[in-house]
XYZ file of C-alpha atoms in Angstrom:
343
model
C 84.325 77.991 -25.860
C 82.651 78.694 -22.114
C 85.701 77.278 -19.465
C 84.519 74.969 -16.810
C 85.733 73.764 -13.608
C 85.516 69.840 -13.269
C 85.973 67.667 -10.526
C 89.011 64.996 -10.533
C 87.499 62.281 -7.618
C 85.212 63.049 -5.471
C 87.550 61.935 -1.599
C 90.771 62.822 -2.758
C 92.808 66.203 -1.444
C 95.499 67.950 -1.347
C 97.161 71.283 -2.295
C 98.536 72.408 -4.869
C 100.734 74.650 -3.363
C 102.687 71.201 -2.268
C 106.452 70.769 -3.726
C 107.276 67.594 -5.129
C 105.132 67.340 -8.149
C 105.660 64.741 -10.733
C 105.591 64.279 -14.421
C 105.498 62.259 -16.542
C 104.656 60.537 -19.902
C 104.571 56.858 -21.586
C 104.570 55.599 -25.054
C 101.152 54.156 -25.062
C 99.274 57.498 -24.624
C 99.759 58.082 -20.639
C 100.203 60.451 -18.637
C 100.386 60.637 -14.215
C 101.367 63.413 -12.436
C 102.124 62.353 -9.230
C 101.458 65.403 -6.182
C 102.540 65.173 -2.162
C 98.971 65.648 -0.441
C 100.633 67.938 2.722
C 103.408 69.768 2.116
C 104.903 69.785 5.978
C 104.572 65.836 5.966
C 107.405 63.770 3.712
C 105.801 61.092 4.712
C 101.851 61.349 3.672
C 100.984 59.283 0.320
C 100.757 60.935 -2.730
C 97.680 61.752 -5.347
C 98.551 60.653 -8.712
C 96.407 62.364 -11.776
C 96.240 59.366 -13.893
C 95.225 60.088 -18.033
C 93.969 58.116 -21.265
C 94.231 58.362 -25.463
C 96.848 61.401 -23.472
C 97.600 62.815 -27.443
C 99.761 65.739 -26.404
C 101.160 66.485 -22.594
C 103.458 69.370 -21.224
C 104.213 70.156 -17.607
C 105.525 73.792 -16.471
C 109.372 74.455 -18.042
C 110.752 71.323 -19.538
C 110.602 68.110 -17.443
C 112.845 65.589 -18.750
C 111.161 62.614 -17.103
C 107.527 63.873 -19.410
C 108.965 65.756 -22.394
C 109.708 61.669 -23.288
C 111.029 61.628 -26.868
C 108.635 63.970 -29.148
C 109.929 67.732 -28.348
C 107.987 69.649 -30.440
C 107.813 74.344 -29.730
C 104.286 75.810 -30.925
C 101.458 74.722 -28.815
C 99.693 75.033 -26.594
C 101.657 77.074 -23.713
C 104.003 79.128 -25.310
C 107.380 78.265 -24.790
C 106.937 73.852 -23.598
C 107.720 71.387 -24.933
C 104.657 68.601 -26.237
C 104.985 64.912 -25.405
C 103.304 63.355 -28.229
C 101.099 64.413 -31.656
C 98.707 68.175 -31.332
C 95.542 66.604 -30.820
C 93.628 66.660 -34.683
C 89.723 67.910 -32.885
C 88.060 65.046 -33.435
C 86.017 65.319 -30.548
C 86.443 62.616 -28.057
C 89.447 64.053 -25.816
C 89.845 67.137 -24.046
C 92.079 69.566 -22.263
C 92.175 68.779 -18.906
C 95.330 72.424 -16.882
C 96.446 71.519 -13.987
C 98.575 74.384 -11.499
C 101.155 73.020 -8.953
C 104.182 75.281 -7.389
C 105.866 73.736 -10.337
C 104.664 74.095 -12.784
C 100.512 73.984 -14.464
C 100.727 70.890 -16.056
C 98.430 70.597 -19.177
C 97.109 67.779 -21.353
C 95.015 66.367 -23.748
C 93.524 63.546 -23.174
C 89.472 61.210 -23.838
C 89.301 61.519 -19.104
C 91.417 61.615 -16.503
C 91.419 59.673 -12.750
C 93.139 59.599 -10.179
C 94.215 57.213 -6.824
C 96.175 57.151 -3.308
C 99.615 55.766 -4.236
C 102.090 55.533 -1.882
C 105.143 58.077 -0.526
C 108.020 55.594 -2.374
C 106.263 56.210 -5.572
C 106.698 58.022 -8.777
C 104.988 58.661 -11.231
C 106.718 56.667 -13.786
C 105.582 53.207 -11.336
C 101.635 54.289 -12.018
C 102.574 54.186 -14.990
C 104.043 51.258 -15.478
C 100.551 50.019 -13.158
C 97.526 52.322 -15.001
C 97.991 49.821 -18.535
C 96.723 47.156 -15.748
C 94.283 49.614 -13.445
C 92.432 50.840 -17.216
C 92.990 47.006 -18.927
C 89.718 46.410 -21.149
C 86.809 44.399 -18.823
C 83.613 43.385 -19.897
C 80.812 45.383 -18.743
C 78.522 44.049 -16.007
C 75.669 42.276 -16.630
C 72.912 43.780 -14.892
C 71.839 42.551 -11.478
C 67.585 41.583 -13.276
C 65.160 40.689 -9.317
C 61.363 40.783 -9.928
C 59.359 44.097 -8.492
C 56.166 44.126 -7.401
C 54.966 46.789 -9.329
C 51.753 49.198 -7.159
C 51.325 52.017 -10.056
C 51.792 52.251 -13.313
C 54.304 52.679 -15.035
C 55.750 57.010 -15.769
C 58.546 59.089 -14.278
C 57.638 57.898 -9.985
C 57.076 54.635 -10.239
C 55.544 53.146 -7.024
C 57.551 49.546 -6.419
C 58.914 46.913 -4.018
C 62.255 45.180 -4.227
C 62.531 42.089 -2.831
C 63.601 42.243 0.075
C 62.627 44.917 0.961
C 59.612 46.185 4.086
C 58.523 48.705 1.939
C 57.546 50.374 -1.404
C 59.797 52.899 -3.016
C 59.567 54.974 -4.941
C 61.371 55.328 -9.104
C 61.720 58.181 -11.529
C 64.125 58.785 -14.186
C 67.204 60.413 -14.684
C 65.628 62.940 -16.050
C 63.718 63.506 -13.163
C 66.292 63.495 -11.356
C 68.681 66.007 -13.274
C 66.272 68.542 -13.708
C 65.467 68.557 -10.288
C 69.587 68.772 -9.379
C 69.068 72.609 -11.856
C 66.003 73.445 -9.207
C 68.073 72.284 -6.633
C 71.040 74.402 -8.097
C 69.276 77.115 -7.802
C 66.944 77.443 -4.566
C 70.716 76.655 -3.215
C 72.099 80.273 -5.133
C 69.542 82.027 -4.742
C 69.079 81.446 -1.205
C 72.926 82.767 -0.427
C 71.430 86.110 0.202
C 68.426 85.215 2.378
C 68.593 83.506 6.215
C 71.320 81.321 6.790
C 69.678 78.774 7.969
C 67.102 78.697 4.356
C 70.391 78.829 3.161
C 71.781 76.530 5.245
C 68.925 74.184 4.543
C 69.006 74.935 0.393
C 72.636 73.973 0.005
C 71.729 70.893 1.748
C 68.870 69.671 -0.363
C 71.397 70.807 -3.405
C 74.303 68.070 -2.038
C 71.697 65.572 -0.953
C 69.545 65.458 -4.601
C 73.182 66.216 -6.601
C 74.932 62.517 -4.560
C 72.105 59.647 -5.984
C 72.623 62.235 -9.856
C 75.744 61.286 -9.129
C 75.048 57.380 -7.651
C 72.168 57.330 -11.218
C 75.150 58.356 -14.115
C 77.934 56.311 -11.887
C 75.648 53.126 -11.951
C 75.180 54.433 -16.600
C 78.726 54.433 -16.981
C 79.478 51.072 -15.946
C 77.089 49.050 -17.605
C 77.268 51.577 -20.980
C 73.666 53.175 -20.693
C 73.822 56.801 -22.045
C 72.754 59.409 -19.685
C 68.535 60.843 -21.048
C 69.344 63.657 -20.884
C 72.326 66.842 -21.976
C 74.734 66.385 -18.844
C 74.820 70.570 -17.854
C 72.312 71.607 -20.603
C 71.056 74.528 -18.965
C 74.012 76.086 -16.532
C 72.287 78.942 -13.978
C 73.107 82.306 -14.973
C 73.111 84.602 -12.010
C 76.151 87.580 -11.671
C 77.682 87.459 -8.002
C 77.625 90.745 -7.239
C 73.008 89.193 -6.748
C 74.104 86.354 -4.093
C 75.979 88.384 -0.971
C 79.047 87.851 -1.869
C 81.861 90.487 -2.073
C 83.365 92.195 -4.827
C 86.200 90.172 -5.657
C 90.441 90.304 -4.980
C 93.410 89.716 -7.465
C 96.822 87.582 -5.573
C 95.522 87.802 -2.395
C 95.549 85.044 -1.048
C 97.958 82.683 0.043
C 96.272 79.345 -0.560
C 95.120 79.186 -4.092
C 92.373 75.496 -3.351
C 89.151 74.445 -4.404
C 85.788 72.227 -3.134
C 83.094 71.649 -6.655
C 79.487 71.395 -5.591
C 77.170 69.327 -7.011
C 75.225 70.609 -10.550
C 75.386 72.227 -13.295
C 78.099 75.351 -13.611
C 77.087 78.799 -13.325
C 77.950 81.804 -14.617
C 80.031 84.051 -12.280
C 80.838 87.657 -13.357
C 83.304 88.299 -11.144
C 84.472 91.791 -10.087
C 88.013 92.895 -9.095
C 89.871 94.877 -7.736
C 90.428 97.331 -10.335
C 86.773 97.393 -11.656
C 87.370 94.880 -13.973
C 84.347 92.007 -14.768
C 84.993 88.140 -15.481
C 83.162 86.460 -16.934
C 83.442 83.273 -15.540
C 81.248 79.565 -16.186
C 81.675 77.220 -13.390
C 80.533 74.691 -11.169
C 79.627 76.742 -7.819
C 82.573 76.320 -5.254
C 84.033 76.818 -2.154
C 87.741 76.629 -0.917
C 89.755 78.080 2.461
C 92.845 81.365 1.908
C 94.178 79.871 5.714
C 97.353 78.222 6.070
C 94.651 75.672 8.964
C 92.516 74.511 6.874
C 94.053 74.590 3.379
C 94.111 70.747 3.204
C 90.428 70.092 3.974
C 89.754 70.565 0.397
C 90.006 69.023 -3.034
C 91.306 70.698 -6.194
C 90.148 70.336 -9.730
C 91.398 70.606 -13.260
C 89.968 73.586 -15.456
C 88.770 71.969 -18.365
C 87.414 72.516 -22.109
C 90.668 75.456 -22.634
C 91.608 77.257 -25.590
C 95.361 76.327 -26.315
C 96.512 79.655 -26.821
C 97.474 80.279 -23.863
C 98.764 83.530 -22.444
C 99.389 84.428 -18.829
C 96.909 83.558 -15.719
C 95.772 85.235 -13.086
C 94.380 84.088 -9.903
C 90.385 85.208 -8.999
C 89.170 85.120 -5.431
C 85.917 86.303 -3.500
C 84.227 85.962 -0.078
C 80.461 86.086 1.479
C 80.591 89.638 3.840
C 78.734 87.914 5.734
C 81.745 85.269 7.006
C 84.555 86.999 5.712
C 87.139 83.448 6.670
C 84.316 81.161 4.047
C 85.398 81.621 0.137
C 83.159 81.460 -1.555
C 84.313 81.276 -5.093
C 87.752 79.974 -5.350
C 89.438 79.778 -8.893
C 92.514 78.727 -9.223
C 94.990 80.493 -12.814
C 91.767 81.027 -15.082
C 94.039 81.292 -18.028
C 93.375 84.932 -19.509
C 92.528 83.867 -23.721
C 89.554 84.238 -25.459
C 87.712 81.717 -23.490
C 87.086 84.698 -20.819
C 85.440 87.956 -21.414
C 87.244 90.241 -19.870
C 86.010 93.227 -19.636
C 86.376 96.870 -17.752
C 84.203 97.276 -15.660
């Protein structure tokens, strides 16, 4: 099973090392993890992650609020208590891991979302309001407009929408997905090239990725299935071919990451002890400095085998810019999910 690093929600930023992480589980299949965005500001608003369709959950050491009334041992993280029945592997739930300073939150659930909350609110407050936030609503009907067609029907149609002066180009989502994959590959190949070329390639990837995100969100809003399989053809590119220095383990103060748009890549990370780790992950950037660490977003590890053992952190830097961490992944599990071999 591959390891995926996925964003929670773009635009929400916090530090996993900030104190006062709080976890709660309700009897109605909801779970919430509240994190303070910054460790030094007591009045700073918090970020709340909440899961729906929760079948089981655990957080760090035994946590009274998160345990609910269903303490079960021996499932997932060794020695941790669970707050629900173990998932029956029906294919409808995903496995989420969120590392925090207080411990590791582990949840089997249908979906995850994130909101900002006032610093006075708790995880229990969020759980009381989430049912209203997640109340089922009728899907909106797509707005029907009459557009002028300048070409025959194809994957690249030229049309003019009402109240638009000039025609535009409309192309199918599967074609757009292919463009994003190509742009991601170009950005990966360009990392070891001229700095200007690398910057332009990354900008092209991000712009196309933003359009694809908008496309996917619109289809999800109206209940329309995607015409392609997301991340079906990940890029395979060893880390040593991308101009990235040998990775270091456990030598950074902050372990944050920001996820970039595009399909996951196959990273072959060489640790300082010579071991190699194969990781499937989206291209990420991060920070190891205390001054700018809060400027980066965090993500969750998804689709992890529940039989976790010990964990380790992996980071890597570019030799041309030592201040930038090209790969910064928090707490990959050392388990059968990863291919860890001596180099």
